[in-house]
CSV table of C-alpha atoms in Angstrom, one decimal:
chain,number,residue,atom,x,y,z
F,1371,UNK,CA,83.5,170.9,127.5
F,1372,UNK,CA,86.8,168.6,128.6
F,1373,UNK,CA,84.2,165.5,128.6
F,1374,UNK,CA,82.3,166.4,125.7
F,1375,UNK,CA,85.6,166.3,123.2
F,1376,UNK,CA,87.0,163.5,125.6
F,1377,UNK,CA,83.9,161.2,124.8
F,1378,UNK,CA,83.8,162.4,120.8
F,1379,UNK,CA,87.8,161.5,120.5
F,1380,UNK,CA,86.8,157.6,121.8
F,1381,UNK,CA,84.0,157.6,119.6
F,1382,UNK,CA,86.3,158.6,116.5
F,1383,UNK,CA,88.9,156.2,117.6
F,1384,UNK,CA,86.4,153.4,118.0
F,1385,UNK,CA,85.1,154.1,114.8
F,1386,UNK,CA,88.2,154.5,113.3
F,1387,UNK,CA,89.5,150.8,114.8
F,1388,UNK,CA,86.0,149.7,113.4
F,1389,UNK,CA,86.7,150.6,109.8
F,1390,UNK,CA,90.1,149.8,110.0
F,1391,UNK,CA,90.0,146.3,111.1
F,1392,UNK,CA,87.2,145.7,108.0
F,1393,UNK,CA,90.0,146.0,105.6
F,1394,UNK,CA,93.2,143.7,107.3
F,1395,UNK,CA,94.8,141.4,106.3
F,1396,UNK,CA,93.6,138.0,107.0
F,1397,UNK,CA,95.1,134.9,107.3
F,1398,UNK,CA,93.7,131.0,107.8
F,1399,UNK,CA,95.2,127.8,107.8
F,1400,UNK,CA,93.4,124.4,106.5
F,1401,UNK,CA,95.4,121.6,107.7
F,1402,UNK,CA,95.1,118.4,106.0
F,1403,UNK,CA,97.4,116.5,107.8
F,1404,UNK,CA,99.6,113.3,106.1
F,1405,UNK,CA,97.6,112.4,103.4
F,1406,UNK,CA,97.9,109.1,100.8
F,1407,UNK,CA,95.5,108.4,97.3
F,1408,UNK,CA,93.0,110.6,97.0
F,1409,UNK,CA,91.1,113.2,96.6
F,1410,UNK,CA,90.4,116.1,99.2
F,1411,UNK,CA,88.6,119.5,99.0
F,1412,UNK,CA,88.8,122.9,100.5
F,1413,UNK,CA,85.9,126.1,99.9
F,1414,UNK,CA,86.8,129.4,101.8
F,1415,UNK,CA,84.4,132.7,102.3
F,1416,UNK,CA,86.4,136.3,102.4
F,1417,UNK,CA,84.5,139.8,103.2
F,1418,UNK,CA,84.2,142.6,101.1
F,1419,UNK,CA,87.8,144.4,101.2
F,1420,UNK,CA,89.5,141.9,102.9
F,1421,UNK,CA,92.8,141.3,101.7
F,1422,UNK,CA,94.0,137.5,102.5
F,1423,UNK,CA,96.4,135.0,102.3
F,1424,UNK,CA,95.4,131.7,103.5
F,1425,UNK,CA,97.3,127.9,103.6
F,1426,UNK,CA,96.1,124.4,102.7
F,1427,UNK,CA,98.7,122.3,104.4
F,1428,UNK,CA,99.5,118.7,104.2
F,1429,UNK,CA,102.6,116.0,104.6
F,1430,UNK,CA,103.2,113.4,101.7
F,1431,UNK,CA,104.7,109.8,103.2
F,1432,UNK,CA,105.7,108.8,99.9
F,1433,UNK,CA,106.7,109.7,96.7
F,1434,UNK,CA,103.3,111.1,95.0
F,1435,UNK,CA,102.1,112.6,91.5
F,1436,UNK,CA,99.4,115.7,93.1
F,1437,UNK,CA,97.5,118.1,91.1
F,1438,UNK,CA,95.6,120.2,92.3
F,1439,UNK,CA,92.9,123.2,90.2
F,1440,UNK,CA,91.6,126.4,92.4
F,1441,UNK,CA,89.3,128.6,91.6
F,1442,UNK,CA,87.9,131.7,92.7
F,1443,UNK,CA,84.0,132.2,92.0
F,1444,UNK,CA,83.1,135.7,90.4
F,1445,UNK,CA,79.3,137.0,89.8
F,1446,UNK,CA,77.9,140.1,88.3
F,1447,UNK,CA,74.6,142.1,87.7
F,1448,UNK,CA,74.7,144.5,85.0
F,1449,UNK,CA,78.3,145.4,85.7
F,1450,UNK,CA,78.2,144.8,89.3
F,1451,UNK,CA,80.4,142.3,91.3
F,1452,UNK,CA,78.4,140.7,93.7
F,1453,UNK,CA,81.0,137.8,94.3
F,1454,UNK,CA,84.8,138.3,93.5
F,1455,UNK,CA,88.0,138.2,94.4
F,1456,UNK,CA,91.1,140.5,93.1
F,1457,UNK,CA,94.5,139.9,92.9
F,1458,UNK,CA,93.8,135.6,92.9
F,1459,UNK,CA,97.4,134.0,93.0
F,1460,UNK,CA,98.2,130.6,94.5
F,1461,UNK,CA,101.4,129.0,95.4
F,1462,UNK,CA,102.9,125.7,95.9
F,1463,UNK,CA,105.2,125.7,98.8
F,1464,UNK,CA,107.7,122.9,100.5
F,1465,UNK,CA,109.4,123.1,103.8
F,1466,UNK,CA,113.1,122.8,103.8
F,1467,UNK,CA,115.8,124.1,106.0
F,1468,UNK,CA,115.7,127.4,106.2
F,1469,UNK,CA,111.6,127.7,106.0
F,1470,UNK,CA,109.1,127.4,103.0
F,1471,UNK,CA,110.0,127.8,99.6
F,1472,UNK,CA,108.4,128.4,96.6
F,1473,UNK,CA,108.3,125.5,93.7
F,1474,UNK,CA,105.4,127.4,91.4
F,1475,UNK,CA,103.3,130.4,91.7
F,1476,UNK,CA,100.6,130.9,89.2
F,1477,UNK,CA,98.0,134.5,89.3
F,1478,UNK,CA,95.1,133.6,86.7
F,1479,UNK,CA,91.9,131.8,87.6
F,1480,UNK,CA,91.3,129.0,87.6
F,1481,UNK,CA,94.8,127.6,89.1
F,1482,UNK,CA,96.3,123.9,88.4
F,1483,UNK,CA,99.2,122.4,88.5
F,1484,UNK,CA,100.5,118.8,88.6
F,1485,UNK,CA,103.7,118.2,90.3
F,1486,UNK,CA,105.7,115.1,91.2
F,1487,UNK,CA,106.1,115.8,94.8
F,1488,UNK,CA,108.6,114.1,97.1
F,1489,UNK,CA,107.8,112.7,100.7
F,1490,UNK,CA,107.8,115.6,103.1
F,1491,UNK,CA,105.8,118.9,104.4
F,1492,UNK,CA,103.9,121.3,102.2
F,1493,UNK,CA,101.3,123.6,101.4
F,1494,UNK,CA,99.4,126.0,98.9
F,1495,UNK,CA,99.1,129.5,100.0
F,1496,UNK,CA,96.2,131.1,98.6
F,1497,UNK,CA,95.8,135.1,98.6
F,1498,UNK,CA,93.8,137.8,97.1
F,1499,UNK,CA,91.3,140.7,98.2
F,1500,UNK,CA,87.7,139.9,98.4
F,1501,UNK,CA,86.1,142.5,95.8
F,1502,UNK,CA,82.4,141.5,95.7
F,1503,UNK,CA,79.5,143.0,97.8
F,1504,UNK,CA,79.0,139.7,99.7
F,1505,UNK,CA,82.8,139.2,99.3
F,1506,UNK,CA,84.4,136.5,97.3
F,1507,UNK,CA,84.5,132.3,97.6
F,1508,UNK,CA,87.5,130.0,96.2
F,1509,UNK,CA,87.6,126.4,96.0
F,1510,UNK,CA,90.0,123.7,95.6
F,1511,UNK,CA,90.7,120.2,95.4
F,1512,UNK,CA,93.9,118.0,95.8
F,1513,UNK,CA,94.2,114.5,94.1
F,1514,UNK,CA,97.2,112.6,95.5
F,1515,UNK,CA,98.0,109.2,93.7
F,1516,UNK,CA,100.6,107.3,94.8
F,1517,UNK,CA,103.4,106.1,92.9
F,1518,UNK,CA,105.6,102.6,93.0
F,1519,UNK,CA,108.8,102.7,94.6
F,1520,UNK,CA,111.9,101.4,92.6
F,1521,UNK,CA,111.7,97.8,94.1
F,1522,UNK,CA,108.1,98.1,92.7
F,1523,UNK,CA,109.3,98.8,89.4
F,1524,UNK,CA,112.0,96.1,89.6
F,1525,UNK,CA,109.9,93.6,90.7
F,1526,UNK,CA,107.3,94.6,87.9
F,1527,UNK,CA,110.2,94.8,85.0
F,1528,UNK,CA,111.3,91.2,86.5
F,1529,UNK,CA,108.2,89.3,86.3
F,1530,UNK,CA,107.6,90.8,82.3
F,1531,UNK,CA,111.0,89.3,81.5
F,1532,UNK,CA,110.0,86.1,83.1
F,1533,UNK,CA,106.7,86.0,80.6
F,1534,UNK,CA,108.8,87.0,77.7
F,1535,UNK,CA,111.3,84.1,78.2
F,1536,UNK,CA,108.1,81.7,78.7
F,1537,UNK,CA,106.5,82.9,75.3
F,1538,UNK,CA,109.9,83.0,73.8
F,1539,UNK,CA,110.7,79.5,75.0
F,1540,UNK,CA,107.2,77.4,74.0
F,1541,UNK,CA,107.4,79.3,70.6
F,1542,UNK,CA,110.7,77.9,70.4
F,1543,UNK,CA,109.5,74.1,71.1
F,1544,UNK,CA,106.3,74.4,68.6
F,1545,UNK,CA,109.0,75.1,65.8
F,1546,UNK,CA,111.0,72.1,66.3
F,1547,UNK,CA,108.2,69.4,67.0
F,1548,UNK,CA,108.0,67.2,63.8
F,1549,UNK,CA,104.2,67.4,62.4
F,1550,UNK,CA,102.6,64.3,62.4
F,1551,UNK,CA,101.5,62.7,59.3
């Protein structure tokens, strides 16, 4: 009898650890290393009742003007979800001192935003809870374009001043030259 309830208690428990582990919390990091101009994607796949919270990282080596849209994918039959996620919130997050810090968080789908984003370390955590019978799917893109430094912008303001004085300067000579008869 000792055996019997001994092997029906590790059953249970397995069980138990089964089911239990079908519903935790998840987490998954997408690392996009130092990235320059352009564009780059992400697509992710959660379970049915899994509740997440996964990061798109990346490093900016110069000033840089990113936007970025996410979106999670939802499908229904007659009332049924068949793909969804609940709870869809992303946030834009840089490294400073003391750890990551928030600089927006938006909960609506789809998610964009387009930030002016200084050189350094950062990332977009992604979280919600896969509701759909095959789960839920999210995707993402990151357009990064690269903006002039200040000596850029001096050098660029410099050389219009120099065409200005040139136009200025022969529109100046054609009003003084005595018309020929």
């Amino acid at each position: 009898m000792k055996k019997q309830t001994l092997a029906t208690w590790m059953k249970l428990t397995g069980l138990l650890l089964i089911l239990g582990t079908a519903g935790m919390a998840n987490a998954k990091t997408i690392e996009l290393g130092t990235i320059g101009s352009g564009n780059y994607s992400f697509t992710e796949v959660v379970t049915f009742g899994q509740s997440f919270t996964n990061y798109v990282g990346f490093t900016l080596d110069a000033p840089s003007d990113v936007t970025s849209f996410v979106k999670s994918f939802d499908m229904s039959i007659l009332s049924f979800d068949l793909l969804g996620i609940d709870n869809f919130s992303v946030t834009l997050q840089s490294l400073g001192q003391s750890g990551f810090q928030t600089l927006s968080s938006i909960s609506s789908n789809p998610v964009s935003f387009d930030d002016f984003l200084a050189p350094g370390q950062y990332r977009v955590a992604i979280s919600g809870i896969g509701s759909g019978l095959f789960g839920g799917l999210y995707s993402g893109s990151l357009q990064v374009a690269a903006v002039p430094e200040a000596d850029v912008w001096i050098m660029l303001l410099i050389g219009f001043a120099a065409v200005l004085y040139q136009l200025r300067r022969n529109q100046r000579t054609l009003e003084h030259e005595p018309v020929a008869a």
